[in-house]
Amino acid sequence: MHFVGKTQARMDAKGRLFLPAEYRRQLEDGERKFVLRSDANAPCLVLYPYATWRADVAEVLARLNRWVPEEAQVLRQFMGDVEQVELDGNGRILIPRRLQGMLGEDRNVCFVGLGDRLELWAAAEAEKPFMQPDDYARTLQQIMSRQP
């Protein structure tokens, strides 16, 4: 999978949201299970194909020490604040009511492709730059200057 770009969608009154066709085409055959969670660093939701979620969980588990209380709390938050969702026969996912508020009152949603996962933003928020152009250029230059 290589999700890229921004795509607008509209959540219906029941909280259903079409996964845009350009993203559905990239899913492996039969892949219908996803994990949805609020992002730890931004006011958006993150939609993980189930295989991506499993890989992230494995990485978190490898890095955390469950015997350190603060790390155990991080694990509880990371694992407990998720919803499992599935594509229905029409290519929609149902956004749980407790998470719908993050997508704005007007129900207009913007999908942002981030390679192996998608972010879901209130459309009005996604229209704003995520970083100021000068900050983006400087930060990108710093990242790309690092030795691999």
Coordinates of C-alpha atoms in Angstrom, one line a residue:
M1 CA 0.0 0.0 0.0
H2 CA 1.1 3.5 -0.7
F3 CA -1.7 5.9 0.2
V4 CA -0.9 9.5 -0.9
G5 CA -2.7 12.7 -1.5
K6 CA -5.8 14.3 0.0
T7 CA -9.4 13.3 -0.9
Q8 CA -12.6 14.8 0.3
A9 CA -15.6 12.8 1.5
R10 CA -18.8 13.3 3.4
M11 CA -19.9 11.4 6.5
D12 CA -23.6 10.6 6.4
A13 CA -26.0 11.1 9.3
K14 CA -25.4 7.5 10.6
G15 CA -21.6 8.1 10.7
R16 CA -20.8 6.1 7.6
L17 CA -18.0 7.2 5.4
F18 CA -17.0 5.9 1.9
L19 CA -13.4 4.9 1.7
P20 CA -12.4 6.7 -1.5
A21 CA -12.0 4.3 -4.5
E22 CA -8.4 5.3 -5.1
Y23 CA -7.6 3.9 -1.6
R24 CA -9.8 0.9 -1.8
R25 CA -8.0 -0.2 -5.0
Q26 CA -4.7 -0.3 -3.1
L27 CA -6.0 -2.8 -0.5
E28 CA -5.0 -6.4 -0.7
D29 CA -7.8 -8.7 -2.0
G30 CA -10.3 -9.3 0.7
E31 CA -8.9 -6.8 3.1
R32 CA -11.8 -5.3 5.0
K33 CA -10.6 -4.9 8.6
F34 CA -9.2 -1.7 9.9
V35 CA -8.3 -0.1 13.2
L36 CA -9.3 3.5 13.9
R37 CA -7.9 5.6 16.6
S38 CA -7.3 9.3 17.5
D39 CA -3.9 10.5 16.7
A40 CA -1.5 11.1 19.6
N41 CA -0.1 14.3 18.1
A42 CA -2.7 15.9 15.9
P43 CA -6.5 16.5 16.0
C44 CA -7.4 13.8 13.5
L45 CA -8.2 10.1 13.3
V46 CA -5.8 7.5 11.9
L47 CA -7.2 4.5 9.9
Y48 CA -4.9 1.6 9.8
P49 CA -5.3 -1.4 7.5
Y50 CA -5.2 -4.3 10.0
A51 CA -1.8 -5.6 8.8
T52 CA -0.3 -2.2 9.4
W53 CA -1.9 -2.0 12.8
R54 CA -0.4 -5.4 13.8
A55 CA 3.0 -4.2 12.7
D56 CA 2.7 -1.0 14.8
V57 CA 1.5 -3.0 17.8
A58 CA 4.5 -5.3 17.5
E59 CA 6.9 -2.4 17.4
V60 CA 5.3 -0.7 20.5
L61 CA 5.4 -4.0 22.4
A62 CA 9.0 -4.5 21.5
R63 CA 9.9 -1.0 22.8
L64 CA 7.8 -0.9 26.0
N65 CA 8.6 -2.4 29.4
R66 CA 5.2 -3.3 30.9
W67 CA 6.9 -3.3 34.4
V68 CA 7.5 0.5 34.2
P69 CA 4.2 2.0 35.3
E70 CA 4.3 5.0 32.9
E71 CA 5.0 2.7 30.0
A72 CA 2.2 0.4 31.1
Q73 CA -0.1 3.4 31.0
V74 CA 1.1 4.3 27.5
L75 CA 0.3 0.7 26.4
R76 CA -3.2 0.9 27.9
Q77 CA -3.9 4.2 26.1
F78 CA -2.4 3.0 22.8
M79 CA -4.3 -0.3 22.8
G80 CA -7.5 0.8 24.6
D81 CA -8.3 3.8 22.6
V82 CA -9.0 2.1 19.3
E83 CA -12.0 0.9 17.4
Q84 CA -12.1 -2.0 15.0
V85 CA -14.1 -1.2 11.9
E86 CA -14.8 -3.0 8.6
L87 CA -15.6 -2.0 5.1
D88 CA -19.3 -2.8 4.4
G89 CA -20.4 -4.2 1.0
N90 CA -20.6 -0.6 -0.4
G91 CA -17.1 0.4 0.6
R92 CA -18.1 2.4 3.7
I93 CA -16.7 2.4 7.2
L94 CA -18.8 3.3 10.2
I95 CA -17.2 5.9 12.4
P96 CA -18.1 5.2 16.0
R97 CA -20.1 8.0 17.6
R98 CA -17.4 8.8 20.2
L99 CA -15.0 9.6 17.4
Q100 CA -17.3 11.5 15.0
G101 CA -16.8 14.8 16.8
M102 CA -13.2 14.9 15.7
L103 CA -14.3 15.1 12.1
G104 CA -16.2 18.4 12.5
E105 CA -19.8 19.4 12.8
D106 CA -20.4 19.8 9.0
R107 CA -19.4 16.1 8.4
N108 CA -17.0 17.0 5.6
V109 CA -13.9 14.8 5.9
C110 CA -10.5 14.9 4.3
F111 CA -8.6 11.7 3.9
V112 CA -4.8 12.3 3.9
G113 CA -2.7 9.4 2.6
L114 CA 0.4 8.6 4.7
G115 CA 1.9 5.6 2.9
D116 CA 0.6 2.6 4.9
R117 CA -2.2 4.4 6.7
L118 CA -4.7 7.2 6.3
E119 CA -5.5 10.2 8.4
L120 CA -9.1 11.5 8.6
W121 CA -9.4 15.2 9.3
A122 CA -12.2 17.7 9.5
A123 CA -12.1 19.1 6.0
A124 CA -11.8 22.7 7.3
E125 CA -8.7 21.7 9.3
A126 CA -7.1 19.9 6.4
E127 CA -7.3 23.0 4.2
K128 CA -4.9 24.8 6.5
P129 CA -1.2 24.0 6.0
F130 CA 0.1 21.4 8.5
M131 CA 3.3 23.5 8.8
Q132 CA 4.3 26.9 7.7
P133 CA 6.3 26.8 4.4
D134 CA 9.5 28.0 6.0
D135 CA 9.3 25.5 8.9
Y136 CA 8.4 22.7 6.4
A137 CA 11.4 23.5 4.2
R138 CA 13.8 23.8 7.1
T139 CA 12.6 20.6 8.8
L140 CA 12.6 18.6 5.6
Q141 CA 16.2 19.8 4.8
Q142 CA 17.3 18.7 8.3
I143 CA 15.7 15.3 7.9
M144 CA 17.1 14.7 4.5
S145 CA 20.6 15.8 5.6
R146 CA 20.7 13.0 8.2
Q147 CA 22.8 9.9 7.5
P148 CA 20.6 6.8 6.9

